[in-house]
C-alpha cells in the first residue's frame, strides 16, 4: 500500500490517503501538546510508543467485538485504518475523579465513580471543546438519537474491556477520551487510545503513567511512556475475571512482514 497526499494534520497525528479506496494511513508524530496547545514539545519516539499502545488496544477491542477503524500496523509509527466520517464528539469515560471533573465539580480527586461517568465534549478547538448534552448533540445534528445510544453503549463496553485488561497489569484506568466515526451506517471507534488520551495510575503507588507527567512536569515523560508501553503490551491478559470472556490480548503483527509489533529497542 502506498501513502498518498495528506488528508488531515492534527496536534500529534497526520492522516494520509492511500492508493487503496477506503483505507488511510495514520502517522503518530513526536509532537506533544497540552492546555489547548499552550504547551508544546517534540519528544523523540513518543509517536512510536503511542502508536504501539493504540494499535494494541484497537486490536484487542476488535477481537472482543468492538467495531473500530483499525486494520493493521505498518511500522512502529504508522497504522492502516478504515476511512470514517468522523463525528466531532470527544467521548470521555471516567472511572475515578481526576482532571477537569475535579476542577469543575465538587468531586475529591481519586473518588471512584460507579457507575462510570460519560461526558461528551464538542470537538472544536476554536471553542475550547465545550461540554455538550444529548439535546445539544441532536439540535446540532452531530449524531442521531440512535447513534448516540450506540456510542454510549460502545464507550461503556470499551471501558469494561480496557479497565479489566489494565487492572491485570496493575494499572488503574482513571479516564480516557475516544472518538467515533461512520462507515456507511456503522459507527466505529476511530482516532487513538494512547497515553496522550488516557489517565492511568499505578494501582499501588498512584503514580501517573500518562500525559499528566508532561502536563504537570511530574518526571521524565519518555521514560514513563516507554515503561507503560512495555507494561501494557508485553504481558498477556487473563480473561478469568471478566463476565463476558474476552479474547486474550496477543501481539499484533505488522502487515508487511508479520513480525511482532514491538519496535526495536535501539530505535528509541
Ligand atoms: P480532562 O477533561 O480531565 O482534562 O480529560 C479527561 C480525559 O480525556 C483525560 O484522560 C485526557 O487525557 C482526555 N482528553 C480530554 N480532552 C482531550 C483532547 O482534546 N485530546 C486528547 N488526546 N485527550 C483528551
PDB file of C-alpha atoms and ligand atoms in Angstrom:
ATOM      1  CA  UNK A   1       0.000   0.000   0.000  1.00  0.00           C
ATOM      2  CA  UNK A   2       1.310   3.441  -0.928  1.00  0.00           C
ATOM      3  CA  UNK A   3       0.953   6.589   1.156  1.00  0.00           C
ATOM      4  CA  UNK A   4      -0.600   9.443  -0.861  1.00  0.00           C
ATOM      5  CA  UNK A   5      -1.427  13.036  -0.024  1.00  0.00           C
ATOM      6  CA  UNK A   6      -2.115  14.441   3.407  1.00  0.00           C
ATOM      7  CA  UNK A   7      -5.798  14.401   4.399  1.00  0.00           C
ATOM      8  CA  UNK A   8      -5.560  15.978   7.842  1.00  0.00           C
ATOM      9  CA  UNK A   9      -2.880  17.054  10.321  1.00  0.00           C
ATOM     10  CA  UNK A  10      -3.851  17.280  13.984  1.00  0.00           C
ATOM     11  CA  UNK A  11      -1.740  18.224  17.002  1.00  0.00           C
ATOM     12  CA  UNK A  12       0.025  14.866  17.233  1.00  0.00           C
ATOM     13  CA  UNK A  13      -1.120  12.769  14.263  1.00  0.00           C
ATOM     14  CA  UNK A  14      -1.243  13.125  10.480  1.00  0.00           C
ATOM     15  CA  UNK A  15      -3.683  11.185   8.316  1.00  0.00           C
ATOM     16  CA  UNK A  16      -2.849  10.284   4.707  1.00  0.00           C
ATOM     17  CA  UNK A  17      -4.827   8.993   1.749  1.00  0.00           C
ATOM     18  CA  UNK A  18      -3.569   5.749   0.225  1.00  0.00           C
ATOM     19  CA  UNK A  19      -3.769   4.115  -3.184  1.00  0.00           C
ATOM     20  CA  UNK A  20      -6.473   1.805  -1.761  1.00  0.00           C
ATOM     21  CA  UNK A  21     -10.051   3.094  -1.715  1.00  0.00           C
ATOM     22  CA  UNK A  22     -11.448   3.389   1.832  1.00  0.00           C
ATOM     23  CA  UNK A  23      -8.087   2.906   3.567  1.00  0.00           C
ATOM     24  CA  UNK A  24      -5.999   5.617   5.255  1.00  0.00           C
ATOM     25  CA  UNK A  25      -2.608   5.696   6.948  1.00  0.00           C
ATOM     26  CA  UNK A  26      -2.316   7.377  10.362  1.00  0.00           C
ATOM     27  CA  UNK A  27       1.112   8.665  11.349  1.00  0.00           C
ATOM     28  CA  UNK A  28       1.788   9.128  15.073  1.00  0.00           C
ATOM     29  CA  UNK A  29       4.177  12.090  15.259  1.00  0.00           C
ATOM     30  CA  UNK A  30       6.525  13.003  18.107  1.00  0.00           C
ATOM     31  CA  UNK A  31       4.678  16.254  18.839  1.00  0.00           C
ATOM     32  CA  UNK A  32       3.131  16.561  22.285  1.00  0.00           C
ATOM     33  CA  UNK A  33       0.826  19.398  23.359  1.00  0.00           C
ATOM     34  CA  UNK A  34      -1.222  20.303  26.416  1.00  0.00           C
ATOM     35  CA  UNK A  35      -3.522  23.077  27.607  1.00  0.00           C
ATOM     36  CA  UNK A  36      -5.115  23.757  24.204  1.00  0.00           C
ATOM     37  CA  UNK A  37      -1.693  23.850  22.533  1.00  0.00           C
ATOM     38  CA  UNK A  38      -0.365  26.336  25.136  1.00  0.00           C
ATOM     39  CA  UNK A  39       2.441  23.896  25.978  1.00  0.00           C
ATOM     40  CA  UNK A  40       4.164  22.040  23.132  1.00  0.00           C
ATOM     41  CA  UNK A  41       7.263  19.970  22.561  1.00  0.00           C
ATOM     42  CA  UNK A  42       8.706  17.337  20.294  1.00  0.00           C
ATOM     43  CA  UNK A  43       9.754  14.235  22.214  1.00  0.00           C
ATOM     44  CA  UNK A  44      11.777  11.703  20.261  1.00  0.00           C
ATOM     45  CA  UNK A  45       9.951   8.364  19.787  1.00  0.00           C
ATOM     46  CA  UNK A  46       6.757   9.489  21.536  1.00  0.00           C
ATOM     47  CA  UNK A  47       4.856   8.706  18.323  1.00  0.00           C
ATOM     48  CA  UNK A  48       6.007   5.102  18.258  1.00  0.00           C
ATOM     49  CA  UNK A  49       5.068   4.467  21.912  1.00  0.00           C
ATOM     50  CA  UNK A  50       1.569   5.835  21.326  1.00  0.00           C
ATOM     51  CA  UNK A  51       1.157   4.005  18.001  1.00  0.00           C
ATOM     52  CA  UNK A  52       2.176   0.724  19.619  1.00  0.00           C
ATOM     53  CA  UNK A  53      -0.182   1.066  22.591  1.00  0.00           C
ATOM     54  CA  UNK A  54      -3.079   2.363  20.480  1.00  0.00           C
ATOM     55  CA  UNK A  55      -2.717  -0.452  17.925  1.00  0.00           C
ATOM     56  CA  UNK A  56      -2.522  -2.984  20.773  1.00  0.00           C
ATOM     57  CA  UNK A  57      -5.768  -1.693  22.312  1.00  0.00           C
ATOM     58  CA  UNK A  58      -7.620  -1.431  18.978  1.00  0.00           C
ATOM     59  CA  UNK A  59      -6.577  -4.947  18.006  1.00  0.00           C
ATOM     60  CA  UNK A  60      -7.727  -6.218  21.418  1.00  0.00           C
ATOM     61  CA  UNK A  61     -11.058  -4.363  21.196  1.00  0.00           C
ATOM     62  CA  UNK A  62     -11.714  -5.662  17.647  1.00  0.00           C
ATOM     63  CA  UNK A  63     -11.013  -9.221  18.798  1.00  0.00           C
ATOM     64  CA  UNK A  64     -13.555  -8.680  21.562  1.00  0.00           C
ATOM     65  CA  UNK A  65     -16.352  -7.495  19.285  1.00  0.00           C
ATOM     66  CA  UNK A  66     -15.895  -3.706  19.249  1.00  0.00           C
ATOM     67  CA  UNK A  67     -16.137  -2.193  15.753  1.00  0.00           C
ATOM     68  CA  UNK A  68     -13.111   0.047  15.154  1.00  0.00           C
ATOM     69  CA  UNK A  69     -11.231   1.641  12.256  1.00  0.00           C
ATOM     70  CA  UNK A  70      -8.119  -0.463  12.912  1.00  0.00           C
ATOM     71  CA  UNK A  71      -6.778  -2.697  10.144  1.00  0.00           C
ATOM     72  CA  UNK A  72      -3.072  -3.251  10.823  1.00  0.00           C
ATOM     73  CA  UNK A  73       0.178  -1.733  11.924  1.00  0.00           C
ATOM     74  CA  UNK A  74       2.523  -0.856   9.069  1.00  0.00           C
ATOM     75  CA  UNK A  75       5.631   0.052  11.043  1.00  0.00           C
ATOM     76  CA  UNK A  76       6.350   1.460  14.520  1.00  0.00           C
ATOM     77  CA  UNK A  77       4.574   4.755  13.911  1.00  0.00           C
ATOM     78  CA  UNK A  78       2.142   4.113  11.017  1.00  0.00           C
ATOM     79  CA  UNK A  79      -1.217   2.375  11.264  1.00  0.00           C
ATOM     80  CA  UNK A  80      -3.578   1.400   8.413  1.00  0.00           C
ATOM     81  CA  UNK A  81      -7.207   2.233   9.172  1.00  0.00           C
ATOM     82  CA  UNK A  82     -10.626   2.258   7.531  1.00  0.00           C
ATOM     83  CA  UNK A  83     -11.706   5.697   6.361  1.00  0.00           C
ATOM     84  CA  UNK A  84     -14.520   7.022   8.577  1.00  0.00           C
ATOM     85  CA  UNK A  85     -16.624  10.158   8.529  1.00  0.00           C
ATOM     86  CA  UNK A  86     -15.509  11.417  11.937  1.00  0.00           C
ATOM     87  CA  UNK A  87     -18.156  12.684  14.362  1.00  0.00           C
ATOM     88  CA  UNK A  88     -16.851  15.804  16.182  1.00  0.00           C
ATOM     89  CA  UNK A  89     -17.517  14.466  19.671  1.00  0.00           C
ATOM     90  CA  UNK A  90     -14.946  13.757  22.387  1.00  0.00           C
ATOM     91  CA  UNK A  91     -16.441  10.956  24.455  1.00  0.00           C
ATOM     92  CA  UNK A  92     -14.794  10.871  27.868  1.00  0.00           C
ATOM     93  CA  UNK A  93     -15.340   7.914  30.182  1.00  0.00           C
ATOM     94  CA  UNK A  94     -14.406   8.418  33.830  1.00  0.00           C
ATOM     95  CA  UNK A  95     -13.918   5.682  36.444  1.00  0.00           C
ATOM     96  CA  UNK A  96     -12.136   7.829  39.016  1.00  0.00           C
ATOM     97  CA  UNK A  97     -12.499  11.577  39.587  1.00  0.00           C
ATOM     98  CA  UNK A  98      -9.464  13.490  38.255  1.00  0.00           C
ATOM     99  CA  UNK A  99      -8.632  16.380  35.941  1.00  0.00           C
ATOM    100  CA  UNK A 100     -11.370  18.757  34.793  1.00  0.00           C
ATOM    101  CA  UNK A 101     -14.160  16.953  36.676  1.00  0.00           C
ATOM    102  CA  UNK A 102     -12.353  17.790  39.937  1.00  0.00           C
ATOM    103  CA  UNK A 103     -11.711  21.381  38.854  1.00  0.00           C
ATOM    104  CA  UNK A 104     -15.309  21.973  37.741  1.00  0.00           C
ATOM    105  CA  UNK A 105     -17.405  19.946  40.198  1.00  0.00           C
ATOM    106  CA  UNK A 106     -17.223  19.130  43.919  1.00  0.00           C
ATOM    107  CA  UNK A 107     -15.523  15.746  43.468  1.00  0.00           C
ATOM    108  CA  UNK A 108     -12.473  14.833  45.545  1.00  0.00           C
ATOM    109  CA  UNK A 109      -9.606  13.571  43.362  1.00  0.00           C
ATOM    110  CA  UNK A 110      -9.417   9.780  43.477  1.00  0.00           C
ATOM    111  CA  UNK A 111     -13.115   9.206  44.245  1.00  0.00           C
ATOM    112  CA  UNK A 112     -14.400   6.069  42.491  1.00  0.00           C
ATOM    113  CA  UNK A 113     -17.217   6.826  40.058  1.00  0.00           C
ATOM    114  CA  UNK A 114     -19.538   3.854  39.942  1.00  0.00           C
ATOM    115  CA  UNK A 115     -21.247   3.582  37.520  1.00  0.00           C
ATOM    116  CA  UNK A 116     -18.671   5.275  35.279  1.00  0.00           C
ATOM    117  CA  UNK A 117     -19.441   8.834  34.201  1.00  0.00           C
ATOM    118  CA  UNK A 118     -19.605   9.632  30.488  1.00  0.00           C
ATOM    119  CA  UNK A 119     -19.049  13.247  29.470  1.00  0.00           C
ATOM    120  CA  UNK A 120     -19.285  14.329  25.830  1.00  0.00           C
ATOM    121  CA  UNK A 121     -17.466  17.426  24.600  1.00  0.00           C
ATOM    122  CA  UNK A 122     -17.802  19.209  21.254  1.00  0.00           C
ATOM    123  CA  UNK A 123     -14.523  18.701  19.364  1.00  0.00           C
ATOM    124  CA  UNK A 124     -13.897  22.294  18.377  1.00  0.00           C
ATOM    125  CA  UNK A 125     -10.568  23.876  19.363  1.00  0.00           C
ATOM    126  CA  UNK A 126     -11.791  27.393  18.496  1.00  0.00           C
ATOM    127  CA  UNK A 127     -14.488  26.993  21.194  1.00  0.00           C
ATOM    128  CA  UNK A 128     -12.191  25.088  23.591  1.00  0.00           C
ATOM    129  CA  UNK A 129     -14.173  21.824  23.307  1.00  0.00           C
ATOM    130  CA  UNK A 130     -17.286  22.825  25.327  1.00  0.00           C
ATOM    131  CA  UNK A 131     -19.294  20.134  27.095  1.00  0.00           C
ATOM    132  CA  UNK A 132     -22.483  19.014  25.315  1.00  0.00           C
ATOM    133  CA  UNK A 133     -25.667  17.320  26.440  1.00  0.00           C
ATOM    134  CA  UNK A 134     -27.917  14.991  24.421  1.00  0.00           C
ATOM    135  CA  UNK A 135     -30.305  17.775  23.392  1.00  0.00           C
ATOM    136  CA  UNK A 136     -27.438  19.910  22.078  1.00  0.00           C
ATOM    137  CA  UNK A 137     -25.944  16.946  20.193  1.00  0.00           C
ATOM    138  CA  UNK A 138     -29.288  16.282  18.493  1.00  0.00           C
ATOM    139  CA  UNK A 139     -30.029  20.010  17.865  1.00  0.00           C
ATOM    140  CA  UNK A 140     -26.570  20.493  16.331  1.00  0.00           C
ATOM    141  CA  UNK A 141     -27.211  17.357  14.219  1.00  0.00           C
ATOM    142  CA  UNK A 142     -23.900  15.900  15.352  1.00  0.00           C
ATOM    143  CA  UNK A 143     -25.475  12.469  15.859  1.00  0.00           C
ATOM    144  CA  UNK A 144     -28.948  10.926  15.767  1.00  0.00           C
ATOM    145  CA  UNK A 145     -30.518   9.597  19.000  1.00  0.00           C
ATOM    146  CA  UNK A 146     -29.858   6.028  17.785  1.00  0.00           C
ATOM    147  CA  UNK A 147     -26.200   6.852  17.034  1.00  0.00           C
ATOM    148  CA  UNK A 148     -25.813   8.458  20.423  1.00  0.00           C
ATOM    149  CA  UNK A 149     -27.181   5.324  22.099  1.00  0.00           C
ATOM    150  CA  UNK A 150     -24.739   3.194  20.087  1.00  0.00           C
ATOM    151  CA  UNK A 151     -21.834   5.496  21.019  1.00  0.00           C
ATOM    152  CA  UNK A 152     -22.633   5.354  24.744  1.00  0.00           C
ATOM    153  CA  UNK A 153     -23.059   1.563  24.682  1.00  0.00           C
ATOM    154  CA  UNK A 154     -19.777   1.115  22.830  1.00  0.00           C
ATOM    155  CA  UNK A 155     -17.956   3.560  25.154  1.00  0.00           C
ATOM    156  CA  UNK A 156     -19.056   1.577  28.224  1.00  0.00           C
ATOM    157  CA  UNK A 157     -18.044  -1.728  26.636  1.00  0.00           C
ATOM    158  CA  UNK A 158     -14.633  -0.300  25.669  1.00  0.00           C
ATOM    159  CA  UNK A 159     -14.251   0.917  29.252  1.00  0.00           C
ATOM    160  CA  UNK A 160     -15.141  -2.509  30.661  1.00  0.00           C
ATOM    161  CA  UNK A 161     -12.649  -4.278  28.390  1.00  0.00           C
ATOM    162  CA  UNK A 162      -9.782  -1.831  28.917  1.00  0.00           C
ATOM    163  CA  UNK A 163     -10.346  -1.373  32.656  1.00  0.00           C
ATOM    164  CA  UNK A 164     -10.102  -5.127  33.180  1.00  0.00           C
ATOM    165  CA  UNK A 165      -7.141  -5.556  30.832  1.00  0.00           C
ATOM    166  CA  UNK A 166      -5.162  -2.768  32.510  1.00  0.00           C
ATOM    167  CA  UNK A 167      -6.073  -3.880  36.033  1.00  0.00           C
ATOM    168  CA  UNK A 168      -4.268  -7.152  35.301  1.00  0.00           C
ATOM    169  CA  UNK A 169      -1.111  -5.110  34.671  1.00  0.00           C
ATOM    170  CA  UNK A 170      -1.580  -3.257  37.968  1.00  0.00           C
ATOM    171  CA  UNK A 171      -2.805  -0.125  36.196  1.00  0.00           C
ATOM    172  CA  UNK A 172      -5.945   1.855  37.077  1.00  0.00           C
ATOM    173  CA  UNK A 173      -7.826   3.284  34.101  1.00  0.00           C
ATOM    174  CA  UNK A 174      -8.842   6.618  35.615  1.00  0.00           C
ATOM    175  CA  UNK A 175     -10.390   8.123  32.475  1.00  0.00           C
ATOM    176  CA  UNK A 176      -9.955   8.273  28.706  1.00  0.00           C
ATOM    177  CA  UNK A 177     -11.166  10.111  25.637  1.00  0.00           C
ATOM    178  CA  UNK A 178     -12.363   8.371  22.482  1.00  0.00           C
ATOM    179  CA  UNK A 179     -13.835   9.454  19.165  1.00  0.00           C
ATOM    180  CA  UNK A 180     -16.212   7.697  16.797  1.00  0.00           C
ATOM    181  CA  UNK A 181     -16.942   7.894  13.091  1.00  0.00           C
ATOM    182  CA  UNK A 182     -19.311   6.500  10.489  1.00  0.00           C
ATOM    183  CA  UNK A 183     -18.549   3.927   7.830  1.00  0.00           C
ATOM    184  CA  UNK A 184     -21.831   3.873   5.937  1.00  0.00           C
ATOM    185  CA  UNK A 185     -24.409   3.268   8.664  1.00  0.00           C
ATOM    186  CA  UNK A 186     -21.931   1.589  11.006  1.00  0.00           C
ATOM    187  CA  UNK A 187     -20.497   3.508  13.951  1.00  0.00           C
ATOM    188  CA  UNK A 188     -16.857   2.611  14.516  1.00  0.00           C
ATOM    189  CA  UNK A 189     -14.265   3.662  17.081  1.00  0.00           C
ATOM    190  CA  UNK A 190     -11.697   5.932  15.408  1.00  0.00           C
ATOM    191  CA  UNK A 191      -8.767   8.162  16.411  1.00  0.00           C
ATOM    192  CA  UNK A 192      -6.450   6.638  19.054  1.00  0.00           C
ATOM    193  CA  UNK A 193      -6.300   5.319  22.597  1.00  0.00           C
ATOM    194  CA  UNK A 194      -2.873   6.081  23.998  1.00  0.00           C
ATOM    195  CA  UNK A 195      -1.007   7.662  26.912  1.00  0.00           C
ATOM    196  CA  UNK A 196      -1.957  11.032  25.368  1.00  0.00           C
ATOM    197  CA  UNK A 197      -5.690  10.344  25.658  1.00  0.00           C
ATOM    198  CA  UNK A 198      -5.934   8.314  28.883  1.00  0.00           C
ATOM    199  CA  UNK A 199      -5.275   8.947  32.536  1.00  0.00           C
ATOM    200  CA  UNK A 200      -3.519   5.904  34.021  1.00  0.00           C
ATOM    201  CA  UNK A 201      -2.385   5.450  37.613  1.00  0.00           C
ATOM    202  CA  UNK A 202      -0.210   2.744  39.095  1.00  0.00           C
ATOM    203  CA  UNK A 203      -2.627   0.734  41.259  1.00  0.00           C
ATOM    204  CA  UNK A 204      -0.248   0.638  44.225  1.00  0.00           C
ATOM    205  CA  UNK A 205       1.684   3.910  44.127  1.00  0.00           C
ATOM    206  CA  UNK A 206      -0.985   6.013  42.293  1.00  0.00           C
ATOM    207  CA  UNK A 207       1.875   7.426  40.213  1.00  0.00           C
ATOM    208  CA  UNK A 208       0.751   8.997  36.881  1.00  0.00           C
ATOM    209  CA  UNK A 209       1.626   6.900  33.815  1.00  0.00           C
ATOM    210  CA  UNK A 210       0.264   9.232  31.111  1.00  0.00           C
ATOM    211  CA  UNK A 211       0.307  12.732  29.665  1.00  0.00           C
ATOM    212  CA  UNK A 212      -0.207  14.255  33.130  1.00  0.00           C
ATOM    213  CA  UNK A 213       3.552  13.608  33.564  1.00  0.00           C
ATOM    214  CA  UNK A 214       4.067  16.101  30.697  1.00  0.00           C
ATOM    215  CA  UNK A 215       1.220  18.479  31.642  1.00  0.00           C
ATOM    216  CA  UNK A 216       2.378  18.930  35.221  1.00  0.00           C
ATOM    217  CA  UNK A 217       6.162  18.283  34.921  1.00  0.00           C
ATOM    218  CA  UNK A 218       5.887  15.163  37.086  1.00  0.00           C
ATOM    219  CA  UNK A 219       9.019  13.479  35.703  1.00  0.00           C
ATOM    220  CA  UNK A 220      10.649  12.011  32.609  1.00  0.00           C
ATOM    221  CA  UNK A 221       7.822  11.773  30.053  1.00  0.00           C
ATOM    222  CA  UNK A 222       9.552   9.415  27.618  1.00  0.00           C
ATOM    223  CA  UNK A 223      10.819   7.082  30.345  1.00  0.00           C
ATOM    224  CA  UNK A 224       7.225   6.868  31.622  1.00  0.00           C
ATOM    225  CA  UNK A 225       5.742   6.287  28.141  1.00  0.00           C
ATOM    226  CA  UNK A 226       8.339   3.610  27.412  1.00  0.00           C
ATOM    227  CA  UNK A 227       7.728   1.869  30.739  1.00  0.00           C
ATOM    228  CA  UNK A 228       3.957   1.941  30.451  1.00  0.00           C
ATOM    229  CA  UNK A 229       4.036   0.780  26.804  1.00  0.00           C
ATOM    230  CA  UNK A 230       6.134  -2.238  27.876  1.00  0.00           C
ATOM    231  CA  UNK A 231       3.799  -2.920  30.806  1.00  0.00           C
ATOM    232  CA  UNK A 232       0.681  -2.769  28.635  1.00  0.00           C
ATOM    233  CA  UNK A 233       1.869  -4.703  25.594  1.00  0.00           C
ATOM    234  CA  UNK A 234       4.256  -7.350  26.872  1.00  0.00           C
ATOM    235  CA  UNK A 235       2.051  -9.332  29.211  1.00  0.00           C
ATOM    236  CA  UNK A 236      -0.987 -11.333  28.225  1.00  0.00           C
ATOM    237  CA  UNK A 237      -4.344 -10.595  29.803  1.00  0.00           C
ATOM    238  CA  UNK A 238      -6.138 -13.440  31.534  1.00  0.00           C
ATOM    239  CA  UNK A 239      -9.891 -13.371  30.947  1.00  0.00           C
ATOM    240  CA  UNK A 240     -10.962 -15.144  34.169  1.00  0.00           C
ATOM    241  CA  UNK A 241     -12.288 -12.071  35.999  1.00  0.00           C
ATOM    242  CA  UNK A 242     -14.439 -10.851  33.129  1.00  0.00           C
ATOM    243  CA  UNK A 243     -18.153 -11.541  32.828  1.00  0.00           C
ATOM    244  CA  UNK A 244     -18.092 -11.846  29.045  1.00  0.00           C
ATOM    245  CA  UNK A 245     -14.899 -13.697  28.222  1.00  0.00           C
ATOM    246  CA  UNK A 246     -12.605 -11.528  26.120  1.00  0.00           C
ATOM    247  CA  UNK A 247     -10.167 -12.953  23.626  1.00  0.00           C
ATOM    248  CA  UNK A 248      -6.735 -12.874  25.262  1.00  0.00           C
ATOM    249  CA  UNK A 249      -4.568  -9.949  24.214  1.00  0.00           C
ATOM    250  CA  UNK A 250      -1.935 -11.048  21.757  1.00  0.00           C
ATOM    251  CA  UNK A 251       0.919  -9.429  19.987  1.00  0.00           C
ATOM    252  CA  UNK A 252      -0.329  -7.511  16.981  1.00  0.00           C
ATOM    253  CA  UNK A 253       1.575  -8.053  13.764  1.00  0.00           C
ATOM    254  CA  UNK A 254       2.985  -5.808  11.119  1.00  0.00           C
ATOM    255  CA  UNK A 255       1.008  -6.065   7.897  1.00  0.00           C
ATOM    256  CA  UNK A 256       4.010  -6.449   5.644  1.00  0.00           C
ATOM    257  CA  UNK A 257       6.417  -8.719   7.479  1.00  0.00           C
ATOM    258  CA  UNK A 258       4.312 -10.488  10.093  1.00  0.00           C
ATOM    259  CA  UNK A 259       6.823  -9.562  12.771  1.00  0.00           C
ATOM    260  CA  UNK A 260       5.589  -8.701  16.264  1.00  0.00           C
ATOM    261  CA  UNK A 261       4.579  -5.040  16.557  1.00  0.00           C
ATOM    262  CA  UNK A 262       7.080  -4.170  19.253  1.00  0.00           C
ATOM    263  CA  UNK A 263       9.524  -1.608  17.807  1.00  0.00           C
ATOM    264  CA  UNK A 264      13.200  -2.437  18.232  1.00  0.00           C
ATOM    265  CA  UNK A 265      14.555  -1.005  21.470  1.00  0.00           C
ATOM    266  CA  UNK A 266      17.605   0.543  19.792  1.00  0.00           C
ATOM    267  CA  UNK A 267      15.394   2.723  17.590  1.00  0.00           C
ATOM    268  CA  UNK A 268      14.042   4.535  20.634  1.00  0.00           C
TER     269      UNK A 268
HETATM  270  P1  LIG B   1      -9.993  16.189  31.379  1.00  0.00           P
HETATM  271  O1  LIG B   1     -11.405  16.575  30.990  1.00  0.00           O
HETATM  272  O2  LIG B   1      -9.915  15.746  32.798  1.00  0.00           O
HETATM  273  O3  LIG B   1      -8.991  17.221  31.009  1.00  0.00           O
HETATM  274  O4  LIG B   1      -9.630  14.913  30.474  1.00  0.00           O
HETATM  275  C1  LIG B   1     -10.263  13.664  30.674  1.00  0.00           C
HETATM  276  C2  LIG B   1      -9.536  12.594  29.866  1.00  0.00           C
HETATM  277  O5  LIG B   1      -9.740  12.804  28.475  1.00  0.00           O
HETATM  278  C3  LIG B   1      -8.025  12.608  30.068  1.00  0.00           C
HETATM  279  O6  LIG B   1      -7.579  11.265  30.034  1.00  0.00           O
HETATM  280  C4  LIG B   1      -7.488  13.374  28.872  1.00  0.00           C
HETATM  281  O7  LIG B   1      -6.199  12.951  28.530  1.00  0.00           O
HETATM  282  C5  LIG B   1      -8.526  13.056  27.807  1.00  0.00           C
HETATM  283  N1  LIG B   1      -8.769  14.199  26.924  1.00  0.00           N
HETATM  284  C6  LIG B   1      -9.616  15.220  27.115  1.00  0.00           C
HETATM  285  N2  LIG B   1      -9.562  16.093  26.080  1.00  0.00           N
HETATM  286  C7  LIG B   1      -8.653  15.624  25.226  1.00  0.00           C
HETATM  287  C8  LIG B   1      -8.144  16.074  23.956  1.00  0.00           C
HETATM  288  O8  LIG B   1      -8.540  17.106  23.405  1.00  0.00           O
HETATM  289  N3  LIG B   1      -7.191  15.288  23.368  1.00  0.00           N
HETATM  290  C9  LIG B   1      -6.738  14.142  23.951  1.00  0.00           C
HETATM  291  N4  LIG B   1      -5.797  13.424  23.318  1.00  0.00           N
HETATM  292  N5  LIG B   1      -7.204  13.682  25.120  1.00  0.00           N
HETATM  293  C10 LIG B   1      -8.146  14.407  25.769  1.00  0.00           C
END
